[in-house]
Structures are given as C-alpha cells and as structure tokens.
Coordinates of C-alpha atoms and ligand atoms in Angstrom, one line a residue:
M2 CA 0.0 0.0 0.0
H3 CA 1.3 3.5 -0.8
R4 CA 0.2 6.5 1.2
S5 CA 0.6 10.3 0.7
N6 CA 1.8 12.6 3.4
A7 CA 2.4 16.4 3.8
T8 CA 6.2 16.1 3.6
K9 CA 6.1 14.1 0.3
R10 CA 3.7 16.6 -1.1
A11 CA 6.1 19.5 -0.3
V12 CA 9.1 17.7 -1.8
L13 CA 7.1 16.6 -4.9
S14 CA 5.8 20.1 -5.5
V15 CA 9.3 21.5 -5.7
L16 CA 10.5 18.7 -8.0
L17 CA 7.4 19.0 -10.2
E18 CA 7.9 22.7 -10.6
R19 CA 11.5 22.1 -11.8
R20 CA 10.9 18.9 -13.6
G21 CA 13.8 17.7 -15.7
N22 CA 16.2 20.0 -13.8
L23 CA 18.6 19.5 -10.9
V24 CA 17.3 20.8 -7.6
S25 CA 20.0 21.2 -5.0
S26 CA 19.5 19.5 -1.7
G27 CA 19.8 22.9 0.0
L28 CA 17.1 24.5 -2.2
L29 CA 14.9 21.5 -1.7
R30 CA 15.3 21.8 2.1
T31 CA 14.5 25.5 2.1
L32 CA 11.5 25.4 -0.3
A33 CA 10.0 22.2 1.1
G34 CA 10.8 23.4 4.6
V35 CA 12.0 20.0 5.8
T36 CA 15.2 18.4 7.1
R37 CA 17.8 16.5 5.0
Q38 CA 16.7 13.2 6.7
A39 CA 13.0 13.9 5.8
I40 CA 13.9 14.7 2.2
W41 CA 15.9 11.4 1.9
K42 CA 13.0 9.4 3.3
S43 CA 10.4 11.2 1.1
V44 CA 12.4 10.7 -2.1
E45 CA 12.7 7.0 -1.3
S46 CA 9.0 6.7 -0.7
L47 CA 8.1 8.8 -3.8
R48 CA 10.3 6.4 -5.8
E49 CA 8.4 3.5 -4.4
E50 CA 5.2 5.1 -5.7
G51 CA 6.9 5.2 -9.2
F52 CA 8.3 8.7 -9.5
P53 CA 11.5 8.6 -11.5
I54 CA 13.7 10.7 -9.2
L55 CA 17.5 10.6 -9.8
S56 CA 19.9 11.4 -7.0
V57 CA 23.0 13.3 -8.1
P58 CA 25.6 12.7 -5.4
Q59 CA 26.7 15.8 -3.5
K60 CA 24.4 17.9 -5.6
G61 CA 20.7 17.1 -5.4
Y62 CA 17.8 15.5 -7.2
I63 CA 16.1 15.5 -10.6
L64 CA 12.5 14.4 -11.3
K65 CA 12.9 13.0 -14.8
E66 CA 10.5 13.9 -17.5
A67 CA 9.5 10.2 -17.9
A68 CA 6.0 9.3 -17.0
F69 CA 4.9 8.2 -13.5
P70 CA 1.8 6.2 -12.4
D71 CA -1.3 8.3 -12.8
L72 CA -2.8 6.9 -9.6
A73 CA 0.3 7.6 -7.4
P74 CA -1.1 8.8 -4.1
S75 CA 1.3 11.7 -3.9
W76 CA 0.3 12.9 -7.4
I77 CA -3.4 13.0 -6.4
D78 CA -2.5 14.6 -3.0
F79 CA -0.5 17.2 -4.9
L80 CA -3.4 17.9 -7.3
L81 CA -5.6 18.4 -4.3
K82 CA -3.2 20.7 -2.6
D83 CA -5.8 23.5 -2.4
S84 CA -8.6 21.2 -1.2
P85 CA -9.0 20.1 2.4
W86 CA -9.9 16.7 1.1
G87 CA -7.8 13.9 -0.3
H88 CA -5.3 13.9 2.6
P89 CA -4.3 11.2 3.0
V90 CA -4.6 9.3 -0.3
L91 CA -4.1 5.5 0.0
L92 CA -3.5 3.2 -3.0
W93 CA -3.6 -0.6 -3.0
E94 CA -2.5 -2.7 -5.9
S95 CA -5.3 -5.2 -5.2
L96 CA -8.0 -5.1 -2.5
P97 CA -11.4 -6.8 -2.0
S98 CA -13.2 -3.4 -2.0
T99 CA -12.2 0.2 -1.2
Q100 CA -15.5 0.6 0.6
E101 CA -14.5 -2.0 3.3
V102 CA -11.1 -0.5 4.2
L103 CA -12.5 3.0 4.3
K104 CA -15.4 1.9 6.5
Q105 CA -12.9 0.3 8.9
M106 CA -10.9 3.5 8.9
A107 CA -14.0 5.5 9.6
R108 CA -14.9 3.4 12.6
N109 CA -11.4 4.0 13.9
G110 CA -12.0 7.7 13.8
T111 CA -10.2 8.8 10.5
P112 CA -11.3 12.3 9.7
A113 CA -13.4 13.2 6.6
G114 CA -11.5 13.6 3.4
A115 CA -9.5 10.3 3.4
L116 CA -9.4 8.7 0.0
C117 CA -8.8 5.0 -0.8
L118 CA -8.0 3.8 -4.3
A119 CA -7.3 0.4 -5.7
E120 CA -5.9 -0.7 -9.1
E121 CA -8.0 -3.8 -8.8
Q122 CA -10.9 -5.0 -6.6
T123 CA -11.5 -8.6 -6.1
L124 CA -14.9 -8.1 -4.4
G125 CA -16.0 -4.8 -5.9
R126 CA -19.6 -4.0 -4.9
G127 CA -22.3 -2.2 -6.8
R128 CA -25.7 -1.0 -5.6
R129 CA -28.3 -3.4 -4.4
G130 CA -25.8 -6.2 -3.7
R131 CA -24.5 -6.4 -7.3
V132 CA -21.0 -7.1 -8.3
W133 CA -18.9 -4.2 -9.6
S134 CA -16.4 -5.9 -11.9
S135 CA -13.0 -4.3 -11.2
P136 CA -10.3 -5.8 -13.3
P137 CA -6.7 -4.6 -12.9
R138 CA -5.2 -1.9 -15.1
G139 CA -7.2 0.9 -16.4
G140 CA -10.3 1.1 -14.2
L141 CA -10.9 3.8 -11.6
Y142 CA -12.1 2.5 -8.2
F143 CA -12.1 4.8 -5.2
S144 CA -14.0 5.7 -2.1
L145 CA -14.2 8.9 -0.1
L146 CA -14.9 9.3 3.6
S147 CA -17.2 12.1 4.6
R148 CA -19.0 13.0 7.8
P149 CA -21.8 15.1 6.4
R150 CA -24.2 17.1 8.6
L151 CA -27.3 15.7 7.0
L152 CA -30.3 14.0 8.4
P153 CA -30.1 10.2 7.7
S154 CA -33.3 10.6 5.6
K155 CA -31.4 13.0 3.3
I156 CA -28.4 10.8 2.6
Q157 CA -29.5 10.4 -1.0
L158 CA -28.4 14.0 -1.5
L159 CA -24.8 12.8 -1.1
N160 CA -25.2 10.5 -4.1
L161 CA -26.8 13.3 -6.1
A162 CA -23.9 15.7 -5.2
A163 CA -21.4 13.0 -6.2
G164 CA -23.1 12.5 -9.5
L165 CA -23.0 16.2 -10.3
S166 CA -19.3 16.3 -9.3
V167 CA -18.4 13.4 -11.6
S168 CA -20.4 14.9 -14.5
R169 CA -19.0 18.4 -14.0
S170 CA -15.4 17.1 -13.7
L171 CA -15.6 15.0 -16.9
Q172 CA -17.1 18.0 -18.7
Q173 CA -14.3 20.3 -17.5
L174 CA -11.5 17.9 -18.1
F175 CA -12.5 16.4 -21.4
G176 CA -15.5 18.4 -22.7
I177 CA -17.7 15.3 -22.4
P178 CA -21.4 16.0 -21.8
C179 CA -22.6 13.2 -19.5
Q180 CA -26.1 12.3 -18.5
L181 CA -27.2 11.8 -14.9
K182 CA -29.5 8.8 -14.5
W183 CA -31.3 8.9 -11.1
P184 CA -30.2 8.0 -8.5
N185 CA -26.5 7.6 -9.2
D186 CA -25.5 6.5 -12.7
I187 CA -23.5 8.6 -15.1
L188 CA -24.1 7.8 -18.7
W189 CA -22.6 8.9 -22.0
Q190 CA -24.9 8.6 -25.0
G191 CA -27.1 6.2 -22.9
K192 CA -24.3 3.9 -21.9
K193 CA -23.0 3.5 -18.4
L194 CA -19.7 5.2 -17.7
C195 CA -19.7 5.5 -13.9
G196 CA -21.6 4.1 -10.9
I197 CA -21.8 5.6 -7.4
L198 CA -22.5 3.8 -4.1
S199 CA -22.8 5.5 -0.7
E200 CA -22.8 3.5 2.5
T201 CA -23.5 5.1 5.9
A202 CA -23.5 4.6 9.6
C203 CA -26.2 6.6 11.2
E204 CA -28.1 7.2 14.5
A205 CA -31.7 8.3 14.5
D206 CA -30.9 12.0 13.8
R207 CA -27.3 12.1 12.5
V208 CA -24.9 10.5 10.1
H209 CA -21.7 9.2 11.8
Y210 CA -19.9 8.7 8.5
A211 CA -20.6 8.1 4.8
V212 CA -18.3 6.2 2.5
T213 CA -19.0 7.1 -1.2
G214 CA -17.5 4.7 -3.7
I215 CA -17.1 5.7 -7.3
G216 CA -16.3 3.4 -10.1
I217 CA -15.4 4.8 -13.5
N218 CA -14.7 2.9 -16.7
A219 CA -11.6 4.9 -17.4
N220 CA -8.7 3.4 -19.5
I221 CA -10.6 0.2 -20.4
A222 CA -11.0 -1.0 -23.9
L223 CA -14.6 -1.9 -24.8
S224 CA -13.4 -5.3 -25.8
A225 CA -12.4 -5.9 -22.2
F226 CA -16.0 -5.8 -20.9
P227 CA -18.0 -9.0 -20.7
R228 CA -19.9 -9.6 -24.0
E229 CA -23.3 -9.3 -22.4
L230 CA -22.5 -5.8 -21.2
S231 CA -20.8 -4.5 -24.4
D232 CA -23.8 -2.5 -25.7
Q233 CA -24.7 -1.1 -22.3
V234 CA -21.3 0.3 -21.1
T235 CA -18.7 2.7 -22.3
S236 CA -15.3 4.0 -21.1
L237 CA -13.4 7.3 -21.2
A238 CA -10.6 5.8 -23.3
S239 CA -13.1 4.6 -25.9
I240 CA -15.0 7.9 -26.0
L241 CA -11.8 10.0 -26.3
G242 CA -9.7 7.6 -28.3
R243 CA -6.8 7.9 -25.9
E244 CA -5.9 7.0 -22.3
I245 CA -6.5 9.6 -19.7
D246 CA -4.7 10.6 -16.4
R247 CA -6.9 9.0 -13.8
G248 CA -5.3 11.0 -11.0
R249 CA -6.6 14.2 -12.5
V250 CA -10.1 12.7 -12.8
V251 CA -10.1 11.7 -9.1
A252 CA -8.7 15.1 -8.0
G253 CA -11.3 17.0 -10.0
I254 CA -14.2 15.0 -8.6
I255 CA -13.0 15.2 -5.0
S256 CA -12.4 18.9 -4.9
D257 CA -15.7 19.6 -6.6
L258 CA -17.5 17.3 -4.1
H259 CA -15.9 19.0 -1.2
R260 CA -17.2 22.3 -2.4
R261 CA -20.7 20.9 -3.0
L262 CA -21.0 19.3 0.4
A263 CA -19.9 22.5 2.1
L264 CA -22.6 24.3 0.1
L265 CA -25.1 21.6 1.1
E266 CA -24.7 22.6 4.7
T267 CA -25.7 26.3 4.0
P268 CA -29.3 27.5 4.5
S269 CA -30.7 26.8 1.0
G270 CA -28.0 24.3 0.1
E271 CA -30.3 21.3 -0.1
E272 CA -32.9 23.0 -2.3
N273 CA -30.2 24.3 -4.6
L274 CA -28.6 20.9 -5.0
I275 CA -32.0 19.3 -5.8
A276 CA -32.7 22.1 -8.3
E277 CA -29.3 21.7 -10.0
Y278 CA -29.6 17.9 -10.1
G279 CA -33.1 18.3 -11.5
R280 CA -31.8 20.5 -14.4
H281 CA -29.2 17.9 -15.4
C282 CA -31.1 14.7 -14.6
H283 CA -32.1 12.7 -17.7
T284 CA -34.6 10.6 -15.8
L285 CA -37.0 13.5 -15.2
R286 CA -39.7 14.3 -17.7
R287 CA -39.5 10.8 -19.1
E288 CA -41.3 7.5 -19.1
V289 CA -39.6 5.1 -16.7
R290 CA -39.9 1.6 -15.3
V291 CA -39.1 1.5 -11.6
L292 CA -37.9 -1.7 -10.0
T293 CA -38.0 -1.7 -6.3
G294 CA -37.0 -5.3 -5.7
E295 CA -40.6 -6.2 -4.8
R296 CA -42.6 -4.6 -7.6
I297 CA -42.3 -3.0 -10.9
Y298 CA -44.0 0.3 -11.7
E299 CA -44.2 2.4 -14.8
G300 CA -45.0 6.0 -15.2
L301 CA -43.7 9.5 -15.9
A302 CA -40.9 10.8 -13.7
V303 CA -42.0 14.2 -12.8
A304 CA -39.9 15.6 -9.9
L305 CA -37.4 15.0 -7.1
S306 CA -38.5 15.3 -3.5
A307 CA -36.6 17.3 -0.8
E308 CA -34.9 14.0 0.1
G309 CA -33.8 13.3 -3.4
A310 CA -36.5 10.6 -4.0
L311 CA -37.9 10.2 -7.5
C312 CA -41.6 11.1 -7.9
V313 CA -43.4 9.2 -10.6
E314 CA -46.9 9.6 -11.9
T315 CA -48.2 6.0 -12.1
E316 CA -51.6 4.5 -12.7
E317 CA -51.8 4.2 -8.9
G318 CA -51.2 7.9 -8.5
L319 CA -48.1 9.9 -7.6
L320 CA -45.5 7.6 -6.0
S321 CA -42.1 8.5 -4.6
F322 CA -39.1 6.1 -4.6
S323 CA -36.2 6.7 -2.4
A324 CA -34.2 3.7 -3.6
A325 CA -34.8 1.7 -6.8
D326 CA -33.5 0.7 -10.2
V327 CA -34.8 2.8 -13.0
V328 CA -35.0 2.0 -16.7
H329 CA -35.5 4.8 -19.2
L330 CA -38.3 3.6 -21.4
R331 CA -38.3 5.9 -24.4
P332 CA -35.6 8.2 -25.7
R333 CA -36.4 11.9 -25.1
Ligands
BTN405 C1 -23.3 0.9 -9.0 O1 -23.4 1.5 -10.1 O2 -23.9 -0.1 -8.8 C2 -22.3 1.5 -8.0 C3 -20.9 1.0 -8.3 C4 -19.9 1.5 -7.3 C5 -18.5 0.9 -7.5 C6 -17.4 1.5 -6.7 S1 -15.8 1.1 -7.2 C7 -15.1 1.8 -5.8 C8 -16.0 1.4 -4.6 N1 -15.7 0.1 -4.1 C9 -16.7 -0.8 -4.4 O3 -16.6 -2.0 -4.0 N2 -17.7 -0.3 -5.0 C10 -17.5 1.2 -5.2

C-alpha cells in the first residue's frame, strides 16, 4: 500500500515545478521546509510510488521527464493541494473493496476527506448487492470518507452531489457531456460510464460517516467488458480515443465534491442541490420503469422530493421512490 503525506507533497511540489532540472538539496530543504533526513525518506518513498527521481551525489535530485503512475497517491495529493480533502490518499494494488477498508478507517476515527483507491478490486460491490467488476489496469475504483451534517433521511443527497461532481469534472477535463440517471449512474450517450454507491453509519438523527464509492470505466477498452455488457457500457478511453490521467479525474471530482458538500450545509443548500440535479437529470420528464425489488412500476418521472427521491406519476397515483433501479423507457 502506498500513502501520501504532507512532507512528500512539499518535496514533490518543488520537484514537479522544476521537472527535468537538478534541484540542489539545500534549495529543496528550504523550499519544502523539511530536514535532510526527511527529504531522503520522502524521495525513497516517492520512488516506491513510481516517481522517476534521480539522485546526483553531493548535488541534489532531478525528477525526470519520464511518465509516472497516474494513480500515485502523492500525485493525487499534490493535485488536491488546495482542497481540504484527499489527505491522505491511500492506494492498494489489489483489494477486496475500497468501501470496506475505508469503513474500517471511519470506525477507527479517521477524519473526513480520506481517500482510498485500488488498481484492482476482487470483491467490488455495486448497488443493491450487485458485483462491480473491477479488473486490474485501467479502471478507476475509489472511495471517499465524509461526515456530512445531514439527516439520515437525506443521505441520497450525497449521491446526487457526487453524480454532479463526476459529470462536471468530466465536462471540465474532457468536454464530455454526460447524462445523470437517477439516482447515481453517469451515462454517456445512454451507456454507463460510472456508478456511485454511498454507505453510511447513522443514528436516528445524525450520520456518523458516509463512504462514497465511485467506479469509472476509465482506461478500459470496450473489448475488455463481458460480451453481455458490451452494448450497455462505455469508457473514457473509448470515447476519447486515448488513455487519460486517472489522477486528474479523481482530484477533479474530490475537490468539486468537497465544495458541493460544504454548500449543502448552508441554509438553502439542499434546495439548490436538488434544483441543480433536476436540471441535469435525464430521468426526469421521461417515461420510466421503476424496479423496487418487490414490484415494478411504470410512469412519468415528474420531480425529485426534498430527500432526493424520484416522484413518478403512475396508474396508482403519484408515488415517490427513495431507492430503486430505473429503466429509461423511451428516448427523449
Ligand atoms: C453501481 O453502479 O452499482 C455502483 C458502483 C460503485 C463501484 C465503486 S468502485 C469503488 C467502490 N468500491 C466498491 O466495491 N464499490 C465502489
């Protein structure tokens, strides 16, 4: 497991700014504000994360121009230097599920903002007990710990905020217009690109913690998906025709989500979030099939409730669904 920390962030910032050039040990000490011993330890640890750092005896260090792993924790931590979240970032090569480790950390008192990533998940989980296939190399699997000041009945708002953060970040980074499918799928041209799953520990009137897991089909070729999914899913690499820097995607989402959740706690924050989600949600104003697990309903999705539930005009009247699977019946 690799883990970011503040000293590595300081050292890496200086080396990145002067990438390809020699940085003397003295300058590195001054700019990063750390001791010689701390620099040596940080450089060793940054190398273990995959940063190509050359030591020039008696002189200093060079961060070579060569590529480094896009999910290196210190890279994501550096990109999030202006955000209170994403400190620390932890990356595992392989893990059953990022949700599980982060929930354990939450129970041990880890503060909000901790971020866990894995290159591969062996027991990746989706909503409603489904499997989230998480093969190695190219996918993006991460979970964020938050401690939102929300009533437990409003926890769906966290999923809606995360969906908006994903779609906004993908638009900003790559100019991709995504569609939000209630409650927490991100589609591109009707195909699934990302799924979100929030799990919480609550008391009657407060949320102890929430762990929001995000899975994005990032640098995965369409041929790598199981045949039965091939017409339902897509990936960033196949949309863009090139591989992307997954670290930038994670950092974009996390900093946007931090901002959104801070706004959510302001007086009209919840209303504003529902309104913004409503403007971008492709499920609204459309014929839908709603699968609750017990029954199937059909009708016109007309609104979102203050809790983020989907309100559907059915033959039985106006029904509201707080958790369900939705199928979009007809293209708009
Ligand atoms: C869904 O669409 O069903 C939600 C999928 C959520 C998948 C992510 S990947 C990172 C985190 N770890 C998991 O085991 N699941 C979530």
